[in-house]
Coordinates of C-alpha atoms and ligand atoms in Angstrom, one line a residue:
X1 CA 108.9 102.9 46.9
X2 CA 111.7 100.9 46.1
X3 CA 111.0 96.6 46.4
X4 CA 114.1 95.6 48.4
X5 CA 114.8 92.3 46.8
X6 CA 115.9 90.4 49.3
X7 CA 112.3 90.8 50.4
X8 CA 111.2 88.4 47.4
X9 CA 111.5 84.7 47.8
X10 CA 112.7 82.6 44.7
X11 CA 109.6 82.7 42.9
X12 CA 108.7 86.0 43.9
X13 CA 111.4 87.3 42.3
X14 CA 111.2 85.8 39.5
X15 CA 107.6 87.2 38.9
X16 CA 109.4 90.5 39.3
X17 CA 111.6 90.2 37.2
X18 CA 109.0 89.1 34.3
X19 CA 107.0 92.2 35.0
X20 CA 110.0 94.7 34.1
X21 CA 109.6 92.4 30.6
X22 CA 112.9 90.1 31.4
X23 CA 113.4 86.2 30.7
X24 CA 112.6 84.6 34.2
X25 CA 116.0 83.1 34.3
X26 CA 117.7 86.6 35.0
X27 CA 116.0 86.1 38.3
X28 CA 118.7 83.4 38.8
X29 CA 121.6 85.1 38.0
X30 CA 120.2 87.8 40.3
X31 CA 120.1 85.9 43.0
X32 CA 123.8 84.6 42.7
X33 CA 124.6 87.9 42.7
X34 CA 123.2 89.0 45.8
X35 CA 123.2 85.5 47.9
X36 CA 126.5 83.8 46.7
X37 CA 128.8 86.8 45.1
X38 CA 127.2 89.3 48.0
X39 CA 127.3 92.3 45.7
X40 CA 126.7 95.3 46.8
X41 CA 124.9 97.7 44.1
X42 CA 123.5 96.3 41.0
X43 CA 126.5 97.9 38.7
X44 CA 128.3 94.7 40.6
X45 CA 126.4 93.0 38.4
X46 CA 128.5 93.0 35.2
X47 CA 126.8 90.0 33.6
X48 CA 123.7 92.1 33.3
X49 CA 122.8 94.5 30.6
X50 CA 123.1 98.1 31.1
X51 CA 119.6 98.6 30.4
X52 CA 118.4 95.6 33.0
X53 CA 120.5 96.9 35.4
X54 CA 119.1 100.5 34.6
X55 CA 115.9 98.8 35.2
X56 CA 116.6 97.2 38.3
X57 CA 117.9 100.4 39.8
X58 CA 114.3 102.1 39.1
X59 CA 112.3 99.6 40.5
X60 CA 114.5 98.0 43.5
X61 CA 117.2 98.2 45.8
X62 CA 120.0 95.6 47.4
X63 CA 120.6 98.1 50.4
X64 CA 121.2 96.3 53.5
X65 CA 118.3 97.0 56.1
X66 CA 120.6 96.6 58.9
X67 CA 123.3 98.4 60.0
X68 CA 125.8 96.7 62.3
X69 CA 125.9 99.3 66.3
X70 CA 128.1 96.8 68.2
X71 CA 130.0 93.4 68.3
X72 CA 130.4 91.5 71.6
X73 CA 133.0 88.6 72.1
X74 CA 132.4 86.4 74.5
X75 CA 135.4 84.4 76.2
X76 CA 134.2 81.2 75.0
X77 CA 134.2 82.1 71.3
X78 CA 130.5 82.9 71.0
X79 CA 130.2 86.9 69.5
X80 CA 126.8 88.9 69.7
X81 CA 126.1 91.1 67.2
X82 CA 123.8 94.1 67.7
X83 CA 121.7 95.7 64.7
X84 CA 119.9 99.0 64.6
X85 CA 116.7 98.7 62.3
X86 CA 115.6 102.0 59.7
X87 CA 113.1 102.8 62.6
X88 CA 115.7 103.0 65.5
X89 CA 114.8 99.7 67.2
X90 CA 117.5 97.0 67.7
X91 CA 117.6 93.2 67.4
X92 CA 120.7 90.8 68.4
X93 CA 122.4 88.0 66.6
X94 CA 124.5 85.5 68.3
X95 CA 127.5 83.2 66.6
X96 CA 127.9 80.1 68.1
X97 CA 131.6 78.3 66.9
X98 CA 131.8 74.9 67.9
X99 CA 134.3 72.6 66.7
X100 CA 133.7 72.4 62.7
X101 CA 130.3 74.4 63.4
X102 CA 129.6 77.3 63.3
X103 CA 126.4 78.4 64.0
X104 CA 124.5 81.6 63.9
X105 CA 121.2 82.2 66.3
X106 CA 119.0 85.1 64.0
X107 CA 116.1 87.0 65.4
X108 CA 112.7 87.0 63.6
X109 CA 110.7 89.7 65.5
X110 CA 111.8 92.9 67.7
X111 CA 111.0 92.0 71.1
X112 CA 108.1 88.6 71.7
X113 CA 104.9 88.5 72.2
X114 CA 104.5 84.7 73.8
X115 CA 105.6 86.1 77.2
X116 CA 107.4 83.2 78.3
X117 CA 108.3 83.9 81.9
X118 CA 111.8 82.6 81.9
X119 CA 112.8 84.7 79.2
X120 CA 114.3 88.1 79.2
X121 CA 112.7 88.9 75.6
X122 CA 109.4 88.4 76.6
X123 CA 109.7 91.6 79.1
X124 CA 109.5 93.9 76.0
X125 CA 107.0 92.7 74.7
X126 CA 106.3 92.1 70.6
X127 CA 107.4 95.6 68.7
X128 CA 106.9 94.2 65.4
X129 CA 107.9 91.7 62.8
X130 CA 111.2 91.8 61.1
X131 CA 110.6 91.7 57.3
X132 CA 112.8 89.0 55.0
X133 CA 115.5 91.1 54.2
X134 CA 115.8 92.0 57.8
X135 CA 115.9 88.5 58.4
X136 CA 118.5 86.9 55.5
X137 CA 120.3 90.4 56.4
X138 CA 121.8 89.1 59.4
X139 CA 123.1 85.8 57.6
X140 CA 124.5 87.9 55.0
X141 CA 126.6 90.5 57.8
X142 CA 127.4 88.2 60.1
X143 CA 128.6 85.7 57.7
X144 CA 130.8 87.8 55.3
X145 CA 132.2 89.5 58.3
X146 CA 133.1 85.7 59.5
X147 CA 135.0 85.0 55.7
X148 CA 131.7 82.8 55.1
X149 CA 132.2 80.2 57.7
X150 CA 128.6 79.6 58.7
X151 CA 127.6 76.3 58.7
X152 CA 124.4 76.1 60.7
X153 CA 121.6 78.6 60.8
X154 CA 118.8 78.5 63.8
X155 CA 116.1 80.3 64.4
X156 CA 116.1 81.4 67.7
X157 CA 116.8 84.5 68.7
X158 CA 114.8 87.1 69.4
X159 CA 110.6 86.6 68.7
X160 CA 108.6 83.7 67.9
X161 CA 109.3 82.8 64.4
X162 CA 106.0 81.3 63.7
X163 CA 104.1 84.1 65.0
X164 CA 105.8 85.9 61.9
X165 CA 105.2 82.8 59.4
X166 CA 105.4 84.9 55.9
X167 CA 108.9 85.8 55.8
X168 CA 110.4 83.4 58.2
X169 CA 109.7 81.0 55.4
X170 CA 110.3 83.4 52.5
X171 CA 113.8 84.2 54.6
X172 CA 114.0 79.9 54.7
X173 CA 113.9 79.7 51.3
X174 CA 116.0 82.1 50.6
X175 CA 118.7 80.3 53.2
X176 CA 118.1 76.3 51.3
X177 CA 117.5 77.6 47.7
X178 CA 120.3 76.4 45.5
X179 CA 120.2 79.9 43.5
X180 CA 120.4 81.8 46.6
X181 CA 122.4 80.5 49.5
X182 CA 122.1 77.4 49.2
X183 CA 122.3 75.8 52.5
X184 CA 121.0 71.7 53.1
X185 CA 117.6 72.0 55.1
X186 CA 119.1 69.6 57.0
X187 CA 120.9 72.7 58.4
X188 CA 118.5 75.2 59.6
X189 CA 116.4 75.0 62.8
X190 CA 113.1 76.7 63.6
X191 CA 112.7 76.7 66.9
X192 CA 108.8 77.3 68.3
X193 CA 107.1 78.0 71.3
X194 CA 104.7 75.7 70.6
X195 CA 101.7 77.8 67.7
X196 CA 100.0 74.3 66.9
X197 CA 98.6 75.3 63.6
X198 CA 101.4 77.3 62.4
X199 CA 103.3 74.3 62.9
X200 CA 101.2 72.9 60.5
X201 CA 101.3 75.2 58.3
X202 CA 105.3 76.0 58.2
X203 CA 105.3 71.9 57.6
X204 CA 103.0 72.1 54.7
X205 CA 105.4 75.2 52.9
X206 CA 108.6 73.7 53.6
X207 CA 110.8 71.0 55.0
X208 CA 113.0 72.3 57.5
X209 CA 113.8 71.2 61.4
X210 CA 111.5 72.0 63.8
X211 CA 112.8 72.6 67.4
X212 CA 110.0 72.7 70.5
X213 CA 110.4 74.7 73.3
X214 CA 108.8 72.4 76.0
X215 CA 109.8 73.0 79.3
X216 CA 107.5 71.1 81.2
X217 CA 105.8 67.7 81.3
X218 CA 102.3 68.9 82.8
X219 CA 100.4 71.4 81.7
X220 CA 99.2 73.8 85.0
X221 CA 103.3 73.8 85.3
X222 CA 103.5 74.5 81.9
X223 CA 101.4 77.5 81.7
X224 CA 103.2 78.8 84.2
X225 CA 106.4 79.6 82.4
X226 CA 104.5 79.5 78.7
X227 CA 101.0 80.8 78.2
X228 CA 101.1 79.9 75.0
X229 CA 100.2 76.0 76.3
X230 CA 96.7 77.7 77.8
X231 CA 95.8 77.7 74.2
X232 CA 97.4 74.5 72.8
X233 CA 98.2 72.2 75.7
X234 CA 100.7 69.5 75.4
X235 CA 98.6 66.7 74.3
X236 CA 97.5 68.6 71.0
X237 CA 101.0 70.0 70.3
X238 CA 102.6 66.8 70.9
X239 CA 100.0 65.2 68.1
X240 CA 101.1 68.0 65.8
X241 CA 104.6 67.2 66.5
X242 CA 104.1 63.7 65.5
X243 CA 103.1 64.8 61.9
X244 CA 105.5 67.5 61.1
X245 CA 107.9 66.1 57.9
X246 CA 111.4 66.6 58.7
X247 CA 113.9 66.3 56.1
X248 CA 115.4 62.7 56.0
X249 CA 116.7 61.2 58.9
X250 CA 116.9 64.4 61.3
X251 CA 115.0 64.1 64.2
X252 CA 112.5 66.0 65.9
X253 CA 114.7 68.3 68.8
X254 CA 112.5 69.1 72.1
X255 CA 114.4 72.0 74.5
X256 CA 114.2 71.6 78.2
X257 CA 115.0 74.8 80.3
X258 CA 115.7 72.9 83.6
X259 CA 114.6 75.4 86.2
X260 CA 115.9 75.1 89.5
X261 CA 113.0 73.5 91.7
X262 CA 110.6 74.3 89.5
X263 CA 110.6 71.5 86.4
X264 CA 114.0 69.7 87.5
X265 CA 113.3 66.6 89.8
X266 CA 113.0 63.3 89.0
X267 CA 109.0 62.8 88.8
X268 CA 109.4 65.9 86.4
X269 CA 111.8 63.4 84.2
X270 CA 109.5 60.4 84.6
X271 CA 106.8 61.9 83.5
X272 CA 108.8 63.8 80.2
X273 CA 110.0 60.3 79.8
X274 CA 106.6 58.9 79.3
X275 CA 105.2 61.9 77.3
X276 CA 108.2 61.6 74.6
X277 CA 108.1 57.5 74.4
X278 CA 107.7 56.8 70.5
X279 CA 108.6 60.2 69.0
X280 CA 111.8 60.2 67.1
X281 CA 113.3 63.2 68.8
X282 CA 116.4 64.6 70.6
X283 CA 116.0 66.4 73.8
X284 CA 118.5 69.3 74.9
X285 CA 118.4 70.1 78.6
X286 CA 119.7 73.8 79.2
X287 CA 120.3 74.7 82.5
X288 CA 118.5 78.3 83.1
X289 CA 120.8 81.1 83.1
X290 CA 120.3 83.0 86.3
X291 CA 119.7 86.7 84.9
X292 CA 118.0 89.4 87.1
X293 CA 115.4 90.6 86.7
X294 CA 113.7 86.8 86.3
X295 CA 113.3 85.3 89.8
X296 CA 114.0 81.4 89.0
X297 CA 116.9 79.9 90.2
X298 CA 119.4 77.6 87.9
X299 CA 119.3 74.1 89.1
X300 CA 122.0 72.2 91.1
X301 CA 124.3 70.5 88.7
X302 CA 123.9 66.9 90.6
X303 CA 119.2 67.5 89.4
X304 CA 120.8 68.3 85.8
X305 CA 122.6 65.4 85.5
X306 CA 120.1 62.9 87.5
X307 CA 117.1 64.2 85.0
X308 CA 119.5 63.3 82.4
X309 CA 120.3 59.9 83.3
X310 CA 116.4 58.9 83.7
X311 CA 116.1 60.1 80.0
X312 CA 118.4 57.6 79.1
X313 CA 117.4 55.2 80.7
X314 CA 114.0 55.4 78.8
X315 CA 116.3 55.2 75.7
X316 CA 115.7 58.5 75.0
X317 CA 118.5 61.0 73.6
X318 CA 118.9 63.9 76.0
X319 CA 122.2 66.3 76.0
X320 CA 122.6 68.6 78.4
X321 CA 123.5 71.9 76.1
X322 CA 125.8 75.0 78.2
X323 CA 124.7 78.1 77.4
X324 CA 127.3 80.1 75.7
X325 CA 128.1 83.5 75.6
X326 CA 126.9 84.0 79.4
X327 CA 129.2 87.1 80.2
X328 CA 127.9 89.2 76.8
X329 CA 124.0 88.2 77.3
X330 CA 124.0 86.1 74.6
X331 CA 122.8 83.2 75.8
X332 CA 119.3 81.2 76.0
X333 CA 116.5 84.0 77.0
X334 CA 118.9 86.6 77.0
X335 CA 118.9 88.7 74.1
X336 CA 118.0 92.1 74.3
X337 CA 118.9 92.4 77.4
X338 CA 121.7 95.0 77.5
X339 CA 119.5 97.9 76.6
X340 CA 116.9 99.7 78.2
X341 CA 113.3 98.6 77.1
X342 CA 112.5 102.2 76.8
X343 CA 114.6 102.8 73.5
X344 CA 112.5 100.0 71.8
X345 CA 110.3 102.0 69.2
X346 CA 106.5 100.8 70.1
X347 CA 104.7 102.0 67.0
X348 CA 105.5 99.7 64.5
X349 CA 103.4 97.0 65.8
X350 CA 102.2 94.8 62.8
Ligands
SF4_1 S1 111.4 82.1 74.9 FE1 111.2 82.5 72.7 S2 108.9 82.4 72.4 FE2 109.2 82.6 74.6 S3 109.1 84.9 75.0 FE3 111.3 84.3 74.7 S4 111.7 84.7 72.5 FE4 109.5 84.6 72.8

């Protein structure tokens, strides 16, 4: 079988390379190739001998594993893109433009397996893992299709990137490697449910921000909407949170799905208030996009705006963040909604 080598981190490649009896620094040019020049087939490649690129077409491929079903626009500017995978299933990228931004919202699994109650991923359920290429692939389409105007890359579409650690940092380093894309760190957002020790351990194999999906101040409420706090309740992943290196001067970014009567009234500020005192950290509030078939209600804008202004006044930095891309399903808890769950290919669970 052929290595796809946009599966390979940095080093990775570079090991590869030596084995078919190369100098290691091919492995760089290689990489511009595919990450800055986007080529297409290895003949692209015209700095290359014949006989590497010979080589290189024996042992590996550049293919995309992707290939692009639909585009949705949304009437504010946000565009969904839809992907059908070698196997049949689908995953959903969104495009976010805002002002000199643009950012694009990548998936990291097909479907989720945290179960999160609020979210419309969670009803299918985890399918599998997408591997690197399947995850840089996205960057790559969506990107040259947008005349490379990406600025900002999160990690938060569909799955739970640390529950597929491996090549959500392979896919990282692929994103903040000067040979490859070459994006600042300072740039790229994983976003987690809250997986205490991957935490950890994505802090100890890269520097990169870290986004926690809170949602709650108390635990029972918590556990609720996240089971995943049954097994690493707030206090421990707040201690973990604490730790985590963030490149310089970025802050630690906690998102608050404000759920109508559920987690929005004051008390439920108060006590987030007190919970976040002495963490460097930015907290976006996002109202909850009403979306059937979840039963919670979005809250009233006047609870949105009060639990705001008791963050401040605990000198804390909240923003309340609109969802975009409402009317194409592309917005927070939404993807992969538009098609039936029954098209989802279950066999491939890794
Ligand atoms: S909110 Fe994120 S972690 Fe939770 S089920 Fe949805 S995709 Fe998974």
């Amino acid at each position: 079988m052929l290595t796809n080598l946009k599966d390979l981190d940095p080093q990775e490649l570079e090991q590869f390379i030596i084995a078919l009896g190369e100098m290691s620094y091919r492995s760089r040019q290689i990489s511009k190739w595919i990450f800055n020049r986007y080529a297409e087939s290895f003949s692209d490649m015209t700095d290359l001998s014949i006989g590497l690129r010979d080589k290189l077409c024996s042992f590996s491929t550049i293919e995309n594993s992707l290939n692009l079903d639909s585009r949705m626009d949304s009437s504010d500017g946000t565009s969904k893109y839809l992907f059908k995978l070698f196997d049949g299933n689908k995953i959903e990228s969104v495009l976010i433009p805002d002002g000199k931004r643009n950012t694009l919202c990548i998936s990291t699994q097909v479907g989720c397996a945290m179960g999160c109650t609020f979210c419309l991923t969670a009803r299918i359920g985890k399918i599998r893992n997408l591997s690197t290429s399947e995850i840089i692939d996205q960057f790559l389409i969506v990107n040259k299709i947008n005349n490379h105007s990406i600025t900002n890359i999160v990690y938060m579409g569909m799955g739970e990137p640390l529950d597929n650690l491996d090549n959500t940092v392979r896919s990282l380093k692929l994103l903040t490697s000067k040979d490859c894309v070459g994006l600042s760190p300072k740039r790229v957002t994983v976003s987690t449910s809250g997986l205490v020790p991957k935490i950890k351990e994505l802090g100890n194999r890269i520097t990169i921000n870290l986004s926690v999906s809170l949602n709650a101040p108390y635990n029972e409420m918590r556990s609720q909407i996240m089971p995943v706090n049954k097994a690493y309740p707030i206090k421990v992943l707040l201690e973990q949170c604490r730790k985590f290196p963030l490149p310089n001067r970025k802050l630690l970014t906690f998102e608050y799905v404000l759920i109508g009567e559920f987690n929005d009234s004051d008390n439920d500020a108060i006590r987030l208030a007190e919970l976040l005192r002495g963490i460097n950290c930015k907290i976006n509030l996002i109202p909850f996009n009403e979306a059937q078939p979840i039963d919670f209600k979005a809250p009233k804008d006047n609870k949105v705006i009060s639990f705001q202004k008791i963050l401040w006044s605990y000198g804390l930095n909240a923003r309340v963040r609109k969802s975009r891309g409402r009317d194409i399903l592309g917005a927070c808890g939404q993807l992969a909604a538009r098609y039936p769950l029954e098209n989802q290919k279950r066999k491939f669970i890794n």
